[in-house]
Short mmCIF file of C-alpha atoms and ligand atoms in Angstrom, two decimals:
data_model
loop_
_atom_site.label_atom_id
_atom_site.label_comp_id
_atom_site.label_asym_id
_atom_site.label_seq_id
_atom_site.Cartn_x
_atom_site.Cartn_y
_atom_site.Cartn_z
CA MET Q 24 0.00 0.01 -0.01
CA SER Q 25 1.99 2.97 -1.25
CA LEU Q 26 -0.68 5.67 -1.18
CA PRO Q 27 -1.40 7.64 1.99
CA PHE Q 28 -5.04 7.64 3.12
CA VAL Q 29 -7.50 8.79 5.75
CA TYR Q 30 -10.17 6.40 7.07
CA GLU Q 31 -12.96 7.42 9.40
CA ALA Q 32 -15.42 4.80 10.72
CA LEU Q 33 -19.03 5.92 11.01
CA PRO Q 34 -20.83 4.79 14.17
CA SER Q 35 -23.84 2.59 13.53
CA ARG Q 36 -25.16 -0.72 14.73
CA VAL Q 37 -26.23 -3.30 12.11
CA VAL Q 38 -28.49 -6.26 12.83
CA PHE Q 39 -28.62 -8.50 9.75
CA GLY Q 40 -30.49 -11.74 8.96
CA VAL Q 41 -33.72 -13.40 8.00
CA GLY Q 42 -36.22 -12.80 10.83
CA SER Q 43 -34.17 -10.00 12.41
CA LEU Q 44 -37.23 -7.70 12.33
CA GLN Q 45 -38.37 -9.63 15.43
CA LYS Q 46 -35.56 -7.92 17.32
CA LEU Q 47 -37.11 -4.49 16.80
CA PRO Q 48 -38.52 -4.03 20.35
CA GLU Q 49 -35.25 -5.01 22.01
CA GLU Q 50 -33.29 -2.80 19.63
CA ILE Q 51 -35.56 0.16 20.53
CA ASP Q 52 -34.89 -0.53 24.21
CA LYS Q 53 -31.14 -0.65 23.55
CA LEU Q 54 -31.37 2.86 22.07
CA GLY Q 55 -32.88 4.01 25.41
CA VAL Q 56 -36.00 5.50 23.73
CA THR Q 57 -39.67 4.90 24.45
CA ARG Q 58 -41.86 6.85 21.96
CA ALA Q 59 -41.24 5.98 18.30
CA LEU Q 60 -42.70 7.78 15.31
CA VAL Q 61 -43.10 5.12 12.62
CA LEU Q 62 -42.48 6.38 9.06
CA CYS Q 63 -43.50 4.73 5.77
CA THR Q 64 -44.84 5.54 2.29
CA PRO Q 65 -48.56 5.28 1.51
CA GLU Q 66 -47.73 2.11 -0.53
CA GLN Q 67 -46.12 0.47 2.52
CA ARG Q 68 -48.90 1.30 5.02
CA ALA Q 69 -49.52 -2.39 5.75
CA ILE Q 70 -45.96 -3.10 6.84
CA GLY Q 71 -46.02 0.21 8.78
CA ALA Q 72 -49.09 -1.12 10.64
CA ASP Q 73 -47.22 -4.36 11.47
CA ILE Q 74 -44.41 -2.30 12.97
CA VAL Q 75 -46.90 -0.39 15.14
CA VAL Q 76 -48.21 -3.71 16.49
CA MET Q 77 -44.70 -4.99 17.17
CA LEU Q 78 -43.79 -1.78 19.06
CA GLY Q 79 -46.93 -1.72 21.17
CA ALA Q 80 -46.58 0.92 23.89
CA ARG Q 81 -43.24 2.01 22.41
CA CYS Q 82 -45.09 3.53 19.42
CA ALA Q 83 -46.21 7.19 19.70
CA ALA Q 84 -47.72 7.57 16.19
CA VAL Q 85 -47.41 6.76 12.48
CA PHE Q 86 -46.65 9.16 9.61
CA ASP Q 87 -47.35 7.36 6.35
CA GLY Q 88 -46.78 10.18 3.86
CA ALA Q 89 -43.14 9.60 2.82
CA VAL Q 90 -42.56 10.39 -0.90
CA MET Q 91 -39.58 10.50 -3.30
CA HIS Q 92 -36.93 13.21 -2.81
CA VAL Q 93 -38.31 14.52 0.54
CA PRO Q 94 -40.31 17.65 -0.37
CA VAL Q 95 -39.82 20.22 2.39
CA GLU Q 96 -43.61 20.43 2.96
CA VAL Q 97 -43.67 16.69 3.78
CA ALA Q 98 -40.63 17.05 6.05
CA ASP Q 99 -42.32 19.94 7.89
CA ALA Q 100 -45.54 17.95 8.42
CA ALA Q 101 -43.60 14.97 9.79
CA ARG Q 102 -41.48 17.21 12.06
CA GLU Q 103 -44.64 18.84 13.37
CA LYS Q 104 -46.20 15.44 14.12
CA ALA Q 105 -43.04 14.21 15.87
CA LYS Q 106 -43.18 17.29 18.13
CA ARG Q 107 -46.91 17.06 18.74
CA VAL Q 108 -46.83 13.44 19.89
CA GLY Q 109 -43.59 13.84 21.90
CA ALA Q 110 -41.64 11.29 19.81
CA ASP Q 111 -38.10 10.52 20.96
CA CYS Q 112 -37.00 8.49 17.90
CA SER Q 113 -38.02 7.65 14.34
CA VAL Q 114 -38.47 4.16 12.98
CA ALA Q 115 -38.22 4.32 9.19
CA ILE Q 116 -39.38 1.26 7.29
CA GLY Q 117 -38.95 1.47 3.49
CA GLY Q 118 -36.55 2.61 0.83
CA GLY Q 119 -34.38 5.70 0.44
CA SER Q 120 -37.42 8.02 0.40
CA THR Q 121 -38.58 6.93 3.85
CA THR Q 122 -35.10 6.93 5.35
CA GLY Q 123 -34.69 10.40 3.83
CA LEU Q 124 -37.75 11.65 5.69
CA ALA Q 125 -36.35 10.36 9.01
CA LYS Q 126 -33.12 12.17 8.21
CA ALA Q 127 -34.99 15.43 7.56
CA ILE Q 128 -36.56 15.13 11.02
CA ALA Q 129 -33.20 14.37 12.62
CA LEU Q 130 -31.61 17.35 10.92
CA THR Q 131 -33.74 19.81 12.91
CA SER Q 132 -34.48 17.79 16.06
CA GLU Q 133 -31.65 15.26 16.50
CA LEU Q 134 -34.24 12.53 16.90
CA PRO Q 135 -32.30 9.22 16.65
CA ILE Q 136 -33.23 6.92 13.73
CA LEU Q 137 -33.76 3.20 13.63
CA ALA Q 138 -33.93 2.27 9.93
CA ILE Q 139 -35.39 -0.90 8.44
CA PRO Q 140 -34.48 -0.80 4.72
CA THR Q 141 -36.64 -2.63 2.18
CA THR Q 142 -34.73 -1.64 -1.02
CA TYR Q 143 -31.05 -1.66 -1.98
CA ALA Q 144 -30.57 2.17 -2.11
CA GLY Q 145 -28.21 2.30 0.88
CA SER Q 146 -29.28 5.63 2.41
CA GLU Q 147 -29.48 4.01 5.89
CA MET Q 148 -25.67 3.78 6.06
CA THR Q 149 -24.90 7.38 5.08
CA PRO Q 150 -24.80 10.76 6.81
CA ILE Q 151 -26.17 12.33 3.60
CA TRP Q 152 -29.52 14.12 3.69
CA GLY Q 153 -31.58 15.54 0.84
CA LEU Q 154 -34.51 17.97 0.75
CA THR Q 155 -36.50 19.32 -2.20
CA GLU Q 156 -37.81 22.88 -2.19
CA GLY Q 157 -39.45 24.49 -5.19
CA GLY Q 158 -38.30 21.65 -7.45
CA VAL Q 159 -34.65 22.01 -6.41
CA LYS Q 160 -33.00 19.23 -4.41
CA LYS Q 161 -30.43 20.29 -1.83
CA THR Q 162 -28.13 17.73 -0.23
CA GLY Q 163 -25.62 17.85 2.61
CA ARG Q 164 -23.65 15.71 5.07
CA ASP Q 165 -24.34 15.77 8.78
CA VAL Q 166 -23.50 12.90 11.13
CA ARG Q 167 -26.67 13.63 13.16
CA VAL Q 168 -28.77 12.12 10.37
CA LEU Q 169 -26.88 8.80 10.31
CA PRO Q 170 -29.23 6.08 11.61
CA LYS Q 171 -28.07 4.74 15.00
CA THR Q 172 -29.39 1.22 14.34
CA VAL Q 173 -30.16 -0.55 11.08
CA ILE Q 174 -32.16 -3.79 10.89
CA TYR Q 175 -31.66 -5.64 7.61
CA ASP Q 176 -34.19 -8.43 7.24
CA PRO Q 177 -34.01 -10.00 3.78
CA ALA Q 178 -37.59 -11.34 4.21
CA LEU Q 179 -38.82 -7.71 3.88
CA THR Q 180 -37.35 -7.46 0.37
CA ILE Q 181 -39.23 -10.44 -1.10
CA SER Q 182 -42.08 -8.08 -2.10
CA LEU Q 183 -39.73 -5.75 -3.99
CA PRO Q 184 -40.63 -6.29 -7.68
CA VAL Q 185 -37.87 -7.92 -9.74
CA SER Q 186 -37.41 -4.90 -12.02
CA LEU Q 187 -36.97 -2.55 -9.04
CA SER Q 188 -34.74 -5.11 -7.32
CA VAL Q 189 -32.43 -5.21 -10.32
CA THR Q 190 -32.19 -1.46 -10.83
CA SER Q 191 -31.96 -0.71 -7.11
CA GLY Q 192 -29.21 -3.35 -6.86
CA ILE Q 193 -27.27 -1.80 -9.72
CA ASN Q 194 -27.66 1.57 -7.98
CA ALA Q 195 -25.88 -0.06 -5.01
CA ILE Q 196 -23.18 -1.43 -7.35
CA ALA Q 197 -22.65 2.14 -8.59
CA HIS Q 198 -21.83 3.27 -4.97
CA CYS Q 199 -19.19 0.52 -4.78
CA VAL Q 200 -17.69 1.25 -8.24
CA GLU Q 201 -17.22 4.98 -7.60
CA ALA Q 202 -15.85 4.30 -4.10
CA LEU Q 203 -13.02 2.31 -5.76
CA TYR Q 204 -11.82 5.38 -7.71
CA SER Q 205 -12.92 8.03 -5.22
CA ARG Q 206 -10.64 10.92 -4.32
CA ASP Q 207 -10.80 9.65 -0.72
CA ALA Q 208 -10.45 5.95 -1.62
CA ASN Q 209 -8.87 3.93 1.19
CA PRO Q 210 -8.00 0.25 1.58
CA ILE Q 211 -10.84 -0.61 3.97
CA ILE Q 212 -13.60 0.88 1.88
CA SER Q 213 -12.09 -0.63 -1.28
CA LEU Q 214 -12.31 -4.08 0.33
CA ILE Q 215 -15.93 -3.39 1.26
CA ALA Q 216 -16.77 -1.98 -2.18
CA GLU Q 217 -15.29 -4.94 -4.11
CA GLU Q 218 -17.09 -7.42 -1.88
CA GLY Q 219 -20.33 -5.42 -2.37
CA ILE Q 220 -20.06 -5.73 -6.15
CA ARG Q 221 -19.36 -9.45 -5.87
CA ALA Q 222 -22.37 -10.06 -3.60
CA LEU Q 223 -24.77 -8.04 -5.81
CA ALA Q 224 -23.48 -9.46 -9.11
CA GLY Q 225 -23.98 -12.93 -7.70
CA GLY Q 226 -27.26 -12.21 -5.91
CA LEU Q 227 -29.26 -10.22 -8.49
CA PRO Q 228 -29.39 -12.96 -11.16
CA LYS Q 229 -30.63 -15.34 -8.45
CA VAL Q 230 -33.24 -12.77 -7.35
CA ALA Q 231 -34.40 -12.36 -10.96
CA LYS Q 232 -34.76 -16.14 -11.33
CA GLN Q 233 -36.30 -16.79 -7.91
CA PRO Q 234 -37.58 -13.57 -6.31
CA GLY Q 235 -38.88 -15.51 -3.30
CA SER Q 236 -35.52 -17.10 -2.42
CA LEU Q 237 -34.31 -15.88 0.97
CA ASP Q 238 -30.78 -16.97 0.04
CA ALA Q 239 -30.78 -14.79 -3.10
CA ARG Q 240 -32.39 -11.90 -1.20
CA SER Q 241 -29.80 -12.19 1.58
CA ASP Q 242 -26.87 -11.98 -0.88
CA ALA Q 243 -28.37 -8.92 -2.59
CA LEU Q 244 -29.22 -7.11 0.68
CA TYR Q 245 -25.74 -7.90 2.07
CA GLY Q 246 -24.25 -6.28 -1.06
CA ALA Q 247 -26.61 -3.29 -0.73
CA TRP Q 248 -25.42 -2.77 2.85
CA LEU Q 249 -21.79 -2.68 1.62
CA GLY Q 250 -22.82 -0.26 -1.13
CA GLY Q 251 -24.36 2.03 1.50
CA VAL Q 252 -21.20 1.89 3.61
CA SER Q 253 -19.11 2.81 0.53
CA LEU Q 254 -21.40 5.71 -0.36
CA GLY Q 255 -21.38 7.03 3.21
CA ALA Q 256 -17.63 6.84 3.65
CA VAL Q 257 -16.04 8.36 0.53
CA GLY Q 258 -16.94 10.94 -2.11
CA MET Q 259 -18.49 9.91 -5.41
CA ALA Q 260 -17.60 11.18 -8.93
CA LEU Q 261 -18.88 11.60 -12.53
CA HIS Q 262 -21.46 8.82 -12.45
CA HIS Q 263 -23.36 10.12 -9.39
CA LYS Q 264 -23.11 13.70 -10.64
CA LEU Q 265 -24.58 12.76 -14.03
CA CYS Q 266 -27.43 10.77 -12.46
CA HIS Q 267 -28.21 13.61 -10.04
CA THR Q 268 -28.40 16.02 -13.02
CA LEU Q 269 -30.52 13.73 -15.18
CA GLY Q 270 -32.89 12.87 -12.27
CA GLY Q 271 -33.25 16.44 -11.05
CA THR Q 272 -33.53 18.27 -14.39
CA PHE Q 273 -35.41 15.75 -16.54
CA ASN Q 274 -37.26 13.91 -13.80
CA LEU Q 275 -35.83 10.54 -14.79
CA PRO Q 276 -36.37 7.64 -12.35
CA HIS Q 277 -33.52 7.27 -9.79
CA ALA Q 278 -32.48 3.61 -9.87
CA GLU Q 279 -33.13 3.08 -13.60
CA THR Q 280 -30.99 6.12 -14.50
CA HIS Q 281 -28.12 4.73 -12.44
CA THR Q 282 -28.50 1.41 -14.26
CA VAL Q 283 -28.27 2.95 -17.72
CA VAL Q 284 -25.48 5.44 -17.04
CA LEU Q 285 -23.07 3.24 -14.99
CA PRO Q 286 -21.38 1.26 -17.79
CA HIS Q 287 -20.77 4.45 -19.76
CA ALA Q 288 -19.37 6.43 -16.81
CA VAL Q 289 -17.09 3.46 -16.06
CA ALA Q 290 -15.92 3.29 -19.74
CA TYR Q 291 -15.20 7.03 -19.57
CA ASN Q 292 -13.03 6.59 -16.47
CA ALA Q 293 -11.44 3.24 -17.36
CA GLY Q 294 -8.09 4.55 -18.63
CA ALA Q 295 -7.67 6.89 -15.66
CA ALA Q 296 -8.41 4.30 -12.92
CA PRO Q 297 -6.95 0.97 -14.04
CA GLU Q 298 -6.57 -0.56 -10.56
CA ALA Q 299 -10.23 0.22 -9.68
CA MET Q 300 -11.34 -1.25 -13.02
CA ASN Q 301 -9.41 -4.48 -12.39
CA ARG Q 302 -11.21 -4.86 -9.07
CA VAL Q 303 -14.63 -4.19 -10.59
CA ALA Q 304 -14.00 -6.72 -13.38
CA ARG Q 305 -12.69 -9.29 -10.90
CA ALA Q 306 -15.77 -8.89 -8.70
CA LEU Q 307 -18.07 -9.24 -11.72
CA GLY Q 308 -16.13 -12.20 -13.10
CA ALA Q 309 -15.90 -10.26 -16.42
CA ALA Q 310 -13.06 -9.40 -18.80
CA SER Q 311 -13.79 -5.63 -18.56
CA ALA Q 312 -15.60 -3.54 -15.93
CA ALA Q 313 -17.77 -1.54 -18.38
CA ASP Q 314 -18.73 -4.59 -20.49
CA GLY Q 315 -19.43 -6.64 -17.40
CA LEU Q 316 -21.80 -3.98 -16.02
CA TYR Q 317 -23.57 -3.55 -19.34
CA ASP Q 318 -24.00 -7.29 -19.74
CA LEU Q 319 -25.27 -7.70 -16.15
CA ALA Q 320 -28.00 -5.08 -16.72
CA ALA Q 321 -28.98 -6.42 -20.17
CA SER Q 322 -29.07 -10.06 -19.03
CA LEU Q 323 -31.44 -9.13 -16.17
CA GLY Q 324 -33.83 -7.31 -18.51
CA ALA Q 325 -33.06 -3.88 -17.08
CA PRO Q 326 -33.29 -0.77 -19.29
CA VAL Q 327 -29.99 0.03 -21.09
CA SER Q 328 -30.91 3.30 -22.80
CA LEU Q 329 -31.94 6.78 -21.59
CA GLN Q 330 -34.39 6.83 -24.48
CA ALA Q 331 -36.26 3.91 -22.87
CA LEU Q 332 -36.57 6.04 -19.67
CA GLY Q 333 -38.35 8.82 -21.54
CA MET Q 334 -35.44 11.17 -22.20
CA ARG Q 335 -35.55 13.08 -25.51
CA ARG Q 336 -32.54 13.53 -27.83
CA GLU Q 337 -32.82 17.33 -27.78
CA GLN Q 338 -32.24 17.25 -23.99
CA LEU Q 339 -28.73 15.78 -24.38
CA ALA Q 340 -27.03 19.13 -25.07
CA GLN Q 341 -28.52 20.71 -21.94
CA ALA Q 342 -27.55 17.63 -19.88
CA ALA Q 343 -23.97 17.91 -21.09
CA ASP Q 344 -23.89 21.64 -20.29
CA LEU Q 345 -25.19 21.05 -16.76
CA ALA Q 346 -22.79 18.15 -16.13
CA VAL Q 347 -19.73 20.33 -16.72
CA GLN Q 348 -21.06 23.49 -15.03
CA ASN Q 349 -19.60 23.08 -11.54
CA PRO Q 350 -16.19 21.45 -11.24
CA TYR Q 351 -16.01 18.24 -9.15
CA TYR Q 352 -13.57 15.41 -8.64
CA ASN Q 353 -13.30 12.73 -11.29
CA PRO Q 354 -10.31 10.53 -12.15
CA ARG Q 355 -10.46 11.59 -15.80
CA PRO Q 356 -10.96 15.32 -16.55
CA VAL Q 357 -14.58 16.05 -17.42
CA THR Q 358 -14.92 17.69 -20.85
CA ARG Q 359 -18.14 18.77 -22.52
CA GLU Q 360 -17.27 16.88 -25.66
CA GLY Q 361 -16.48 13.68 -23.74
CA ILE Q 362 -19.71 13.91 -21.71
CA ARG Q 363 -21.74 14.59 -24.83
CA ARG Q 364 -20.38 11.39 -26.42
CA LEU Q 365 -21.02 9.45 -23.20
CA LEU Q 366 -24.62 10.68 -23.13
CA GLU Q 367 -25.14 9.85 -26.85
CA ASN Q 368 -24.07 6.27 -26.13
CA ALA Q 369 -26.22 6.01 -23.01
CA PHE Q 370 -29.17 7.57 -24.89
CA ALA Q 371 -28.96 4.99 -27.68
CA GLY Q 372 -28.17 2.08 -25.39
CA ASN Q 373 -24.93 1.29 -27.26
CA ARG Q 374 -22.36 -1.03 -25.75
CA PRO Q 375 -19.99 1.32 -23.83
CA THR Q 376 -16.79 2.32 -25.58
CA ALA Q 377 -13.48 3.54 -24.15
CA GLU Q 378 -13.75 6.85 -26.06
CA SER Q 379 -17.12 7.61 -24.40
P1 LIG Y 16 -38.14 4.58 -2.71
O1 LIG Y 16 -37.79 4.64 -1.26
O2 LIG Y 16 -38.61 5.84 -3.34
O3 LIG Y 16 -39.16 3.41 -2.96
C1 LIG Y 16 -39.77 3.23 -4.24
C2 LIG Y 16 -41.15 2.59 -4.08
O4 LIG Y 16 -40.97 1.23 -3.73
C3 LIG Y 16 -42.01 3.22 -2.98
O5 LIG Y 16 -43.32 3.30 -3.40
C4 LIG Y 16 -41.86 2.22 -1.82
O6 LIG Y 16 -42.93 2.27 -0.96
C5 LIG Y 16 -41.75 0.93 -2.57
N1 LIG Y 16 -41.08 -0.15 -1.86
C6 LIG Y 16 -39.93 -0.03 -1.12
N2 LIG Y 16 -39.57 -1.24 -0.65
C7 LIG Y 16 -40.49 -2.13 -1.07
C8 LIG Y 16 -40.65 -3.52 -0.93
N3 LIG Y 16 -39.76 -4.26 -0.23
N4 LIG Y 16 -41.71 -4.12 -1.50
C9 LIG Y 16 -42.58 -3.40 -2.24
N5 LIG Y 16 -42.47 -2.06 -2.45
C10 LIG Y 16 -41.45 -1.44 -1.84
O7 LIG Y 16 -36.89 4.09 -3.61
P2 LIG Y 16 -35.35 3.96 -3.31
O8 LIG Y 16 -34.67 3.65 -4.61
O9 LIG Y 16 -35.07 3.07 -2.16
O10 LIG Y 16 -34.88 5.40 -2.81
C11 LIG Y 16 -34.69 6.46 -3.75
C12 LIG Y 16 -34.53 7.74 -3.01
O11 LIG Y 16 -33.51 7.63 -1.98
C13 LIG Y 16 -34.05 8.90 -3.91
O12 LIG Y 16 -34.72 10.08 -3.48
C14 LIG Y 16 -32.58 8.99 -3.63
O13 LIG Y 16 -32.07 10.28 -3.89
C15 LIG Y 16 -32.52 8.65 -2.18
N6 LIG Y 16 -31.22 8.08 -1.73
C16 LIG Y 16 -30.54 8.75 -0.77
C17 LIG Y 16 -29.33 8.26 -0.33
C18 LIG Y 16 -28.56 8.96 0.74
O14 LIG Y 16 -27.49 8.55 1.15
N7 LIG Y 16 -29.09 10.06 1.29
C19 LIG Y 16 -28.79 7.08 -0.87
C20 LIG Y 16 -29.52 6.40 -1.84
C21 LIG Y 16 -30.76 6.93 -2.28
#
């Protein structure tokens, strides 16, 4: 190990395994809290109600209005409810949108979070919050929003539809891939990131074949956890920046956009980060990182073109302009011409090329 590095461990407790949801009451007691506000989306009301039953007297109230990208009006309503019922913690059951709502509450009240993830997005392992006001999403880092306890129960992911499982899983792979060539890359997180890719690349095909298999779901959720750790520990680069721009400006769906863009962002960076690429390819069991990622998505029936997500060709120029507007770290310098070519390939769904 010739490069110097800085590594900072983030404090969180992880309880992983099929059936671990049963440990919720004792985990709440371990946190030293007694009045939980349960958070979920309207679509996950039923599982939210199960949590209320499990918590019994430890539950103060439910807020079932979590939605994508945490609109500030929703955050304010949930904060107001937490205050009104005297909640002393949030229990967030769901994907990144629900965890995001718990984080918004924690940002202004320091209410501790117990997160129970049901997708592979990874937000539960990061100190990153996001809030949307007037159509603009603001994000920031604050260790107060990092969940104190995370319960990963693979049984809760059985109901995640195969298409969302695949794209959400590739979203988690993207966290691992960019961690390997991050400006703050360090040997611990690189071990975690490579193992995360391996677990997801092995688990997702099994999930697609047998969505009800707890073994397959455990592999994928384990990989998603490692993806979340990677995202929370080190800075991301071109791929995440592009997806943030495409999602925010053109309202493209989060996990699907990650799935389409990843092979092309990787091809763009391949020459500038050879060691990271070797590790990605090794974890995928593929000859090249970019090809391996493209083939994984295509073989699982995931979308491979921005066109299929509803983007229009005339939006590519604006997307390229936005992607180069504010400078940010990337292993290969970001040029407008290079990004335009990358976006053309992603738009058409071409196999990624090194010149992207
Ligand atoms: P999501 O939370 O928006 O969930 C998508 C839909 O799937 C919702 O309707 C939800 O109720 C449903 N769902 C979730 N789990 C299910 C299950 N097991 N069975 C059936 N339905 C289920 O989607 P997501 O991809 O998890 O999260 C995306 C959001 O999270 C974005 O806003 C993204 O920016 C944010 N995010 C934040 C971070 C961070 O570190 N702050 C990290 C990753 C993602």
